DNA sequence: TAAGGTACTTACATGAAAGTTAGTGCCCAA
DNA sequence: TTGGGCACTAACTTTCATGTAAGTACCTTA
């Protein structure tokens, strides 16, 4: 499963990128499955979990610490959604105490490559944006 | 035991862009302004409006049509938030019938360059993702 | 005269997302 | 033996984002 780094590096550059052909009419259809997927990956905690996992496999408790403020319920729920979407893999080891590792799938990795620059941008611009409010 | 970000970078060549230095500890702080900004730009309609405007200046009624399913209230609200965040500019012409144009600021344009590949990805992968659900 | 387009605002309603609290079973260290 | 860490699940509640419906003000076309 080869992921082309060049491709993502290029698309992440701050240059005008074209929308896919299917959106050439400029209309974003309402019932479209992409709306659902977009909702999952842009959910409050979804982004943070994907980001955290972009740095490598991590345990439940690691993720709890990293996504500061997340509740156990939301962590479980977010992970389940991402797993169902085929973006995250769960690996449980039958040891005591339990050890469960979460990591990105190829597809999840692909996605995180697009999310990282976005979050980095938000992080860098957040202070300016919030400060400039009337 | 613990996998450092540096180690991971070194071992996996096609790595997505690194996180900003402030996040080097892998923790996404809870009270951080970037959380707010992230919430704005990843909101259900925020993404679509920014995307639509990435193709150039547009009128209120254009945006309504493009972000299929949006209500007038949500359009107004989303535009106001994006304007306050300095991502969108509003230009009203005192003509009858009223004509108001919305466009991206430099910062908004910068952001849209990061959002476009993300939405394109969601659009391309949505069918596979939804179909593969248990 | 009525209907429709333009760009909104306001009040109220709902529903999904998120938070809260508690409980599970197992083990280990103090 | 009390407490904590681990990885969850379930039930209940609250908050907030979003939806619905209607009103505003002006002008044009039928």
CSV table of N, CA, C and O in Angstrom, one decimal, chain A residues 12-118:
chain,number,residue,atom,x,y,z
A,12,UNK,N,-1.0,20.0,-0.4
A,12,UNK,CA,-1.1,20.7,0.9
A,12,UNK,C,-0.5,22.1,0.7
A,12,UNK,O,-0.6,23.0,1.6
A,13,UNK,N,0.2,22.4,-0.4
A,13,UNK,CA,0.8,23.7,-0.6
A,13,UNK,C,-0.3,24.8,-0.7
A,13,UNK,O,-1.3,24.5,-1.2
A,14,UNK,N,0.0,26.0,-0.2
A,14,UNK,CA,-1.0,27.0,-0.2
A,14,UNK,C,-1.2,27.6,-1.6
A,14,UNK,O,-0.9,28.8,-1.9
A,15,UNK,N,-1.6,26.8,-2.5
A,15,UNK,CA,-1.9,27.2,-3.9
A,15,UNK,C,-3.3,26.9,-4.2
A,15,UNK,O,-3.9,25.9,-3.6
A,16,UNK,N,-4.0,27.6,-5.1
A,16,UNK,CA,-5.4,27.3,-5.4
A,16,UNK,C,-5.4,25.9,-6.0
A,16,UNK,O,-4.8,25.6,-7.1
A,17,UNK,N,-6.2,25.0,-5.4
A,17,UNK,CA,-6.4,23.7,-5.9
A,17,UNK,C,-7.8,23.6,-6.5
A,17,UNK,O,-8.7,24.2,-6.0
A,18,UNK,N,-7.9,22.8,-7.5
A,18,UNK,CA,-9.3,22.7,-8.2
A,18,UNK,C,-10.1,21.7,-7.4
A,18,UNK,O,-9.6,20.8,-6.8
A,19,UNK,N,-11.4,22.0,-7.5
A,19,UNK,CA,-12.4,21.0,-6.9
A,19,UNK,C,-12.5,19.8,-7.9
A,19,UNK,O,-12.2,19.9,-9.1
A,20,UNK,N,-12.9,18.7,-7.4
A,20,UNK,CA,-13.0,17.5,-8.2
A,20,UNK,C,-14.1,17.8,-9.3
A,20,UNK,O,-15.0,18.6,-9.2
A,21,UNK,N,-14.0,17.1,-10.4
A,21,UNK,CA,-14.8,17.3,-11.6
A,21,UNK,C,-16.3,17.2,-11.2
A,21,UNK,O,-17.1,18.0,-11.7
A,22,UNK,N,-16.6,16.3,-10.3
A,22,UNK,CA,-18.0,16.1,-9.9
A,22,UNK,C,-18.6,17.4,-9.2
A,22,UNK,O,-19.9,17.5,-9.2
A,23,UNK,N,-17.8,18.2,-8.8
A,23,UNK,CA,-18.3,19.5,-8.2
A,23,UNK,C,-18.1,20.7,-9.1
A,23,UNK,O,-18.2,21.8,-8.6
A,24,UNK,N,-17.8,20.4,-10.3
A,24,UNK,CA,-17.5,21.5,-11.2
A,24,UNK,C,-18.6,22.5,-11.4
A,24,UNK,O,-18.4,23.7,-11.6
A,25,UNK,N,-19.8,22.1,-11.1
A,25,UNK,CA,-21.0,23.0,-11.2
A,25,UNK,C,-21.0,23.9,-10.0
A,25,UNK,O,-21.9,24.8,-9.9
A,26,UNK,N,-20.1,23.6,-9.0
A,26,UNK,CA,-20.1,24.5,-7.8
A,26,UNK,C,-21.2,24.2,-6.8
A,26,UNK,O,-21.3,24.9,-5.8
A,27,UNK,N,-21.9,23.2,-7.1
A,27,UNK,CA,-23.0,22.8,-6.1
A,27,UNK,C,-22.6,21.6,-5.3
A,27,UNK,O,-22.1,20.6,-5.8
A,28,UNK,N,-22.7,21.8,-4.0
A,28,UNK,CA,-22.4,20.7,-3.1
A,28,UNK,C,-23.7,20.0,-2.7
A,28,UNK,O,-24.4,20.5,-1.9
A,29,UNK,N,-23.9,18.8,-3.3
A,29,UNK,CA,-25.2,18.1,-3.2
A,29,UNK,C,-25.6,17.8,-1.7
A,29,UNK,O,-24.7,17.4,-0.9
A,30,UNK,N,-26.8,17.8,-1.4
A,30,UNK,CA,-27.3,17.7,0.0
A,30,UNK,C,-27.2,16.3,0.5
A,30,UNK,O,-26.7,16.0,1.6
A,31,UNK,N,-27.7,15.3,-0.3
A,31,UNK,CA,-27.8,13.9,0.2
A,31,UNK,C,-26.5,13.1,0.1
A,31,UNK,O,-26.5,12.0,0.4
A,32,UNK,N,-25.5,13.8,-0.4
A,32,UNK,CA,-24.2,13.1,-0.8
A,32,UNK,C,-23.5,12.5,0.4
A,32,UNK,O,-23.5,13.0,1.5
A,33,UNK,N,-23.0,11.2,0.2
A,33,UNK,CA,-22.3,10.5,1.3
A,33,UNK,C,-21.1,11.3,1.8
A,33,UNK,O,-20.7,11.2,3.0
A,34,UNK,N,-20.5,12.2,0.9
A,34,UNK,CA,-19.4,12.9,1.4
A,34,UNK,C,-19.7,13.9,2.5
A,34,UNK,O,-18.8,14.2,3.3
A,35,UNK,N,-21.0,14.3,2.6
A,35,UNK,CA,-21.4,15.1,3.7
A,35,UNK,C,-21.2,14.4,5.0
A,35,UNK,O,-20.8,14.9,6.0
A,36,UNK,N,-21.6,13.1,5.0
A,36,UNK,CA,-21.5,12.3,6.2
A,36,UNK,C,-20.0,12.1,6.6
A,36,UNK,O,-19.7,12.2,7.8
A,37,UNK,N,-19.2,11.7,5.6
A,37,UNK,CA,-17.8,11.5,5.9
A,37,UNK,C,-17.2,12.8,6.4
A,37,UNK,O,-16.4,12.8,7.4
A,38,UNK,N,-17.5,13.9,5.8
A,38,UNK,CA,-17.0,15.2,6.2
A,38,UNK,C,-17.4,15.5,7.6
A,38,UNK,O,-16.6,16.0,8.4
A,39,UNK,N,-18.6,15.1,8.0
A,39,UNK,CA,-19.0,15.4,9.4
A,39,UNK,C,-18.2,14.5,10.3
A,39,UNK,O,-17.9,15.0,11.4
A,40,UNK,N,-17.9,13.3,10.0
A,40,UNK,CA,-17.1,12.4,10.9
A,40,UNK,C,-15.7,13.0,11.1
A,40,UNK,O,-15.2,13.1,12.2
A,41,UNK,N,-15.1,13.3,9.9
A,41,UNK,CA,-13.7,13.7,10.0
A,41,UNK,C,-13.5,15.2,10.5
A,41,UNK,O,-12.4,15.5,11.0
A,42,UNK,N,-14.5,16.0,10.4
A,42,UNK,CA,-14.4,17.3,10.9
A,42,UNK,C,-15.1,17.5,12.3
A,42,UNK,O,-15.3,18.6,12.7
A,43,UNK,N,-15.5,16.4,12.9
A,43,UNK,CA,-16.1,16.5,14.2
A,43,UNK,C,-15.1,17.0,15.2
A,43,UNK,O,-13.9,16.8,15.1
A,44,UNK,N,-15.6,17.6,16.3
A,44,UNK,CA,-14.8,18.2,17.3
A,44,UNK,C,-13.6,17.3,17.7
A,44,UNK,O,-12.5,17.7,17.8
A,45,UNK,N,-13.9,16.0,18.0
A,45,UNK,CA,-12.8,15.1,18.5
A,45,UNK,C,-12.2,14.3,17.4
A,45,UNK,O,-11.1,13.8,17.5
A,46,UNK,N,-12.9,14.1,16.3
A,46,UNK,CA,-12.4,13.3,15.2
A,46,UNK,C,-11.1,13.8,14.7
A,46,UNK,O,-10.1,13.1,14.5
A,47,UNK,N,-11.0,15.1,14.5
A,47,UNK,CA,-9.8,15.8,14.0
A,47,UNK,C,-8.6,15.5,15.0
A,47,UNK,O,-7.6,15.1,14.6
A,48,UNK,N,-8.9,15.7,16.3
A,48,UNK,CA,-7.8,15.6,17.2
A,48,UNK,C,-7.3,14.1,17.3
A,48,UNK,O,-6.1,13.9,17.4
A,49,UNK,N,-8.2,13.2,17.3
A,49,UNK,CA,-7.8,11.8,17.3
A,49,UNK,C,-7.0,11.4,16.1
A,49,UNK,O,-5.9,10.8,16.2
A,50,UNK,N,-7.4,11.8,14.9
A,50,UNK,CA,-6.7,11.5,13.7
A,50,UNK,C,-5.3,12.1,13.8
A,50,UNK,O,-4.3,11.5,13.4
A,51,UNK,N,-5.3,13.4,14.3
A,51,UNK,CA,-4.0,14.1,14.4
A,51,UNK,C,-3.0,13.3,15.3
A,51,UNK,O,-1.9,13.1,15.0
A,52,UNK,N,-3.6,13.0,16.4
A,52,UNK,CA,-2.7,12.3,17.4
A,52,UNK,C,-2.2,11.0,16.8
A,52,UNK,O,-1.0,10.7,17.0
A,53,UNK,N,-3.0,10.3,16.1
A,53,UNK,CA,-2.6,9.0,15.6
A,53,UNK,C,-1.7,9.2,14.4
A,53,UNK,O,-1.0,8.2,14.0
A,54,UNK,N,-1.7,10.4,13.8
A,54,UNK,CA,-0.7,10.6,12.7
A,54,UNK,C,0.7,10.5,13.2
A,54,UNK,O,1.6,10.4,12.4
A,55,UNK,N,0.9,10.6,14.5
A,55,UNK,CA,2.3,10.5,15.0
A,55,UNK,C,2.6,9.0,15.4
A,55,UNK,O,3.7,8.8,15.9
A,56,UNK,N,1.7,8.1,15.1
A,56,UNK,CA,2.0,6.7,15.3
A,56,UNK,C,1.0,6.0,16.2
A,56,UNK,O,0.2,6.7,16.8
A,57,UNK,N,1.1,4.7,16.3
A,57,UNK,CA,0.2,3.9,17.1
A,57,UNK,C,0.1,4.4,18.5
A,57,UNK,O,1.1,4.9,19.1
A,58,UNK,N,-1.1,4.4,19.1
A,58,UNK,CA,-1.2,4.9,20.4
A,58,UNK,C,-2.3,4.1,21.2
A,58,UNK,O,-3.2,3.6,20.7
A,59,UNK,N,-2.1,4.1,22.5
A,59,UNK,CA,-3.0,3.4,23.4
A,59,UNK,C,-4.1,4.3,23.8
A,59,UNK,O,-4.1,5.5,23.7
A,60,UNK,N,-5.2,3.7,24.3
A,60,UNK,CA,-6.4,4.4,24.8
A,60,UNK,C,-6.0,5.5,25.7
A,60,UNK,O,-6.4,6.7,25.5
A,61,UNK,N,-5.2,5.2,26.7
A,61,UNK,CA,-4.8,6.2,27.7
A,61,UNK,C,-4.0,7.3,27.1
A,61,UNK,O,-4.0,8.5,27.6
A,62,UNK,N,-3.1,7.0,26.1
A,62,UNK,CA,-2.4,8.0,25.4
A,62,UNK,C,-3.3,9.0,24.8
A,62,UNK,O,-3.1,10.2,24.9
A,63,UNK,N,-4.3,8.5,24.1
A,63,UNK,CA,-5.2,9.3,23.3
A,63,UNK,C,-6.0,10.2,24.3
A,63,UNK,O,-6.2,11.4,24.0
A,64,UNK,N,-6.4,9.7,25.4
A,64,UNK,CA,-7.1,10.4,26.4
A,64,UNK,C,-6.3,11.7,26.8
A,64,UNK,O,-6.8,12.7,27.0
A,65,UNK,N,-5.0,11.4,27.1
A,65,UNK,CA,-4.2,12.5,27.5
A,65,UNK,C,-4.0,13.5,26.4
A,65,UNK,O,-4.0,14.7,26.7
A,66,UNK,N,-3.8,13.1,25.2
A,66,UNK,CA,-3.4,14.0,24.1
A,66,UNK,C,-4.6,14.8,23.7
A,66,UNK,O,-4.4,16.0,23.5
A,67,UNK,N,-5.7,14.2,23.5
A,67,UNK,CA,-6.9,15.0,23.2
A,67,UNK,C,-7.5,15.6,24.5
A,67,UNK,O,-8.5,15.1,25.0
A,68,UNK,N,-6.8,16.6,25.0
A,68,UNK,CA,-7.1,17.1,26.3
A,68,UNK,C,-8.6,17.5,26.4
A,68,UNK,O,-9.1,18.3,25.6
A,69,UNK,N,-9.3,17.0,27.4
A,69,UNK,CA,-10.6,17.4,27.7
A,69,UNK,C,-11.7,16.4,27.1
A,69,UNK,O,-12.8,16.5,27.4
A,70,UNK,N,-11.2,15.4,26.4
A,70,UNK,CA,-12.2,14.5,25.9
A,70,UNK,C,-12.6,13.5,27.0
A,70,UNK,O,-11.9,13.2,27.9
A,71,UNK,N,-13.9,13.2,26.9
A,71,UNK,CA,-14.4,12.2,27.9
A,71,UNK,C,-14.2,10.8,27.4
A,71,UNK,O,-14.0,10.6,26.2
A,72,UNK,N,-14.3,9.8,28.3
A,72,UNK,CA,-14.1,8.5,27.9
A,72,UNK,C,-15.2,8.1,26.9
A,72,UNK,O,-15.0,7.4,25.9
A,73,UNK,N,-16.4,8.6,27.1
A,73,UNK,CA,-17.5,8.2,26.2
A,73,UNK,C,-17.2,8.7,24.8
A,73,UNK,O,-17.4,8.0,23.8
A,74,UNK,N,-16.8,10.0,24.7
A,74,UNK,CA,-16.5,10.6,23.4
A,74,UNK,C,-15.3,9.9,22.7
A,74,UNK,O,-15.3,9.7,21.5
A,75,UNK,N,-14.4,9.5,23.5
A,75,UNK,CA,-13.2,8.8,22.9
A,75,UNK,C,-13.6,7.5,22.3
A,75,UNK,O,-13.3,7.2,21.2
A,76,UNK,N,-14.4,6.7,23.1
A,76,UNK,CA,-14.9,5.4,22.6
A,76,UNK,C,-15.7,5.6,21.3
A,76,UNK,O,-15.5,4.9,20.3
A,77,UNK,N,-16.6,6.6,21.4
A,77,UNK,CA,-17.5,6.8,20.3
A,77,UNK,C,-16.8,7.3,19.0
A,77,UNK,O,-17.1,6.8,17.9
A,78,UNK,N,-15.9,8.2,19.2
A,78,UNK,CA,-15.1,8.7,18.1
A,78,UNK,C,-14.3,7.6,17.5
A,78,UNK,O,-14.2,7.4,16.2
A,79,UNK,N,-13.6,6.8,18.3
A,79,UNK,CA,-12.8,5.7,17.8
A,79,UNK,C,-13.6,4.7,17.0
A,79,UNK,O,-13.2,4.2,16.0
A,80,UNK,N,-14.8,4.4,17.5
A,80,UNK,CA,-15.7,3.5,16.8
A,80,UNK,C,-16.1,4.0,15.5
A,80,UNK,O,-16.1,3.2,14.5
A,81,UNK,N,-16.5,5.3,15.4
A,81,UNK,CA,-16.9,5.8,14.1
A,81,UNK,C,-15.7,5.8,13.1
A,81,UNK,O,-15.9,5.3,12.0
A,82,UNK,N,-14.5,6.2,13.6
A,82,UNK,CA,-13.4,6.2,12.7
A,82,UNK,C,-13.0,4.7,12.3
A,82,UNK,O,-12.5,4.5,11.2
A,83,UNK,N,-13.2,3.8,13.2
A,83,UNK,CA,-12.9,2.4,12.9
A,83,UNK,C,-13.9,1.9,11.8
A,83,UNK,O,-13.5,1.2,10.8
A,84,UNK,N,-15.2,2.2,12.0
A,84,UNK,CA,-16.2,1.8,11.0
A,84,UNK,C,-15.9,2.4,9.7
A,84,UNK,O,-16.2,1.8,8.6
A,85,UNK,N,-15.4,3.6,9.7
A,85,UNK,CA,-15.1,4.3,8.5
A,85,UNK,C,-13.8,3.8,7.8
A,85,UNK,O,-13.4,4.3,6.7
A,86,UNK,N,-13.2,2.9,8.5
A,86,UNK,CA,-11.9,2.3,7.9
A,86,UNK,C,-10.7,3.2,7.9
A,86,UNK,O,-9.9,3.2,7.1
A,87,UNK,N,-10.7,4.1,8.9
A,87,UNK,CA,-9.6,5.1,9.0
A,87,UNK,C,-8.7,4.7,10.2
A,87,UNK,O,-7.5,5.1,10.2
A,88,UNK,N,-9.2,3.9,11.1
A,88,UNK,CA,-8.4,3.5,12.3
A,88,UNK,C,-8.5,2.0,12.5
A,88,UNK,O,-9.6,1.4,12.3
A,89,UNK,N,-7.4,1.4,13.0
A,89,UNK,CA,-7.4,0.0,13.3
A,89,UNK,C,-7.3,-0.2,14.8
A,89,UNK,O,-6.5,0.5,15.5
A,90,UNK,N,-8.0,-1.1,15.4
A,90,UNK,CA,-7.9,-1.4,16.8
A,90,UNK,C,-7.2,-2.8,17.0
A,90,UNK,O,-7.6,-3.7,16.3
A,91,UNK,N,-6.2,-2.8,17.8
A,91,UNK,CA,-5.5,-4.1,18.1
A,91,UNK,C,-5.5,-4.3,19.6
A,91,UNK,O,-4.8,-3.6,20.3
A,92,UNK,N,-6.2,-5.3,20.0
A,92,UNK,CA,-6.3,-5.6,21.5
A,92,UNK,C,-5.4,-6.8,21.8
A,92,UNK,O,-5.4,-7.8,21.1
A,93,UNK,N,-4.6,-6.7,22.8
A,93,UNK,CA,-3.8,-7.8,23.3
A,93,UNK,C,-4.4,-8.3,24.6
A,93,UNK,O,-4.7,-7.6,25.5
A,94,UNK,N,-4.6,-9.7,24.6
A,94,UNK,CA,-5.3,-10.3,25.8
A,94,UNK,C,-4.3,-10.4,27.0
A,94,UNK,O,-4.0,-11.5,27.4
A,95,UNK,N,-3.8,-9.3,27.4
A,95,UNK,CA,-2.9,-9.3,28.6
A,95,UNK,C,-3.6,-8.6,29.7
A,95,UNK,O,-4.6,-7.9,29.6
A,96,UNK,N,-3.0,-8.7,30.9
A,96,UNK,CA,-3.5,-8.0,32.0
A,96,UNK,C,-2.4,-7.2,32.6
A,96,UNK,O,-1.3,-7.7,32.9
A,97,UNK,N,-2.6,-5.8,32.8
A,97,UNK,CA,-3.8,-5.1,32.4
A,97,UNK,C,-4.0,-5.0,30.9
A,97,UNK,O,-3.0,-5.2,30.2
A,98,UNK,N,-5.2,-4.8,30.5
A,98,UNK,CA,-5.5,-4.8,29.0
A,98,UNK,C,-4.6,-3.8,28.3
A,98,UNK,O,-4.3,-2.8,28.8
A,99,UNK,N,-4.3,-4.2,27.1
A,99,UNK,CA,-3.5,-3.3,26.2
A,99,UNK,C,-4.1,-3.3,24.9
A,99,UNK,O,-4.2,-4.3,24.2
A,100,UNK,N,-4.6,-2.1,24.5
A,100,UNK,CA,-5.2,-1.9,23.2
A,100,UNK,C,-4.5,-0.8,22.4
A,100,UNK,O,-4.3,0.3,23.0
A,101,UNK,N,-4.1,-1.1,21.2
A,101,UNK,CA,-3.4,-0.1,20.4
A,101,UNK,C,-4.3,0.4,19.3
A,101,UNK,O,-5.0,-0.4,18.7
A,102,UNK,N,-4.3,1.7,19.0
A,102,UNK,CA,-5.0,2.3,17.9
A,102,UNK,C,-4.0,2.8,16.9
A,102,UNK,O,-3.0,3.5,17.3
A,103,UNK,N,-4.3,2.6,15.6
A,103,UNK,CA,-3.4,3.2,14.6
A,103,UNK,C,-4.2,3.5,13.4
A,103,UNK,O,-5.3,3.1,13.2
A,104,UNK,N,-3.6,4.3,12.5
A,104,UNK,CA,-4.3,4.7,11.3
A,104,UNK,C,-4.1,3.6,10.2
A,104,UNK,O,-3.1,2.9,10.2
A,105,UNK,N,-5.2,3.4,9.4
A,105,UNK,CA,-5.1,2.6,8.3
A,105,UNK,C,-4.4,3.4,7.2
A,105,UNK,O,-4.1,4.6,7.3
A,106,UNK,N,-4.2,2.8,6.0
A,106,UNK,CA,-3.6,3.5,4.9
A,106,UNK,C,-4.5,4.7,4.5
A,106,UNK,O,-4.0,5.8,4.3
A,107,UNK,N,-5.7,4.5,4.5
A,107,UNK,CA,-6.7,5.5,4.2
A,107,UNK,C,-6.7,6.6,5.3
A,107,UNK,O,-6.7,7.8,4.9
A,108,UNK,N,-6.6,6.2,6.5
A,108,UNK,CA,-6.5,7.2,7.6
A,108,UNK,C,-5.3,8.0,7.5
A,108,UNK,O,-5.3,9.2,7.8
A,109,UNK,N,-4.2,7.3,7.1
A,109,UNK,CA,-2.9,8.0,7.0
A,109,UNK,C,-3.0,9.1,5.9
A,109,UNK,O,-2.5,10.2,6.1
A,110,UNK,N,-3.6,8.7,4.8
A,110,UNK,CA,-3.8,9.6,3.7
A,110,UNK,C,-4.5,10.8,4.1
A,110,UNK,O,-4.2,11.9,3.8
A,111,UNK,N,-5.6,10.6,4.9
A,111,UNK,CA,-6.4,11.7,5.4
A,111,UNK,C,-5.6,12.6,6.4
A,111,UNK,O,-5.7,13.8,6.3
A,112,UNK,N,-4.9,12.0,7.3
A,112,UNK,CA,-4.2,12.8,8.3
A,112,UNK,C,-3.2,13.7,7.6
A,112,UNK,O,-2.9,14.8,8.1
A,113,UNK,N,-2.7,13.2,6.4
A,113,UNK,CA,-1.7,14.1,5.7
A,113,UNK,C,-2.4,15.4,5.3
A,113,UNK,O,-1.7,16.4,5.1
A,114,UNK,N,-3.7,15.3,5.1
A,114,UNK,CA,-4.4,16.5,4.7
A,114,UNK,C,-4.8,17.4,5.9
A,114,UNK,O,-5.0,18.6,5.8
A,115,UNK,N,-5.1,16.7,7.0
A,115,UNK,CA,-5.5,17.3,8.2
A,115,UNK,C,-4.4,18.1,8.9
A,115,UNK,O,-4.6,19.1,9.5
A,116,UNK,N,-3.2,17.5,8.9
A,116,UNK,CA,-2.1,18.1,9.7
A,116,UNK,C,-1.9,19.5,9.3
A,116,UNK,O,-1.9,20.4,10.1
A,117,UNK,N,-1.7,19.8,8.0
A,117,UNK,CA,-1.5,21.3,7.6
A,117,UNK,C,-2.7,22.2,8.0
A,117,UNK,O,-2.5,23.3,8.4
A,118,UNK,N,-3.9,21.6,8.0
A,118,UNK,CA,-5.1,22.4,8.4
A,118,UNK,C,-5.0,22.8,9.9
A,118,UNK,O,-5.2,23.9,10.2
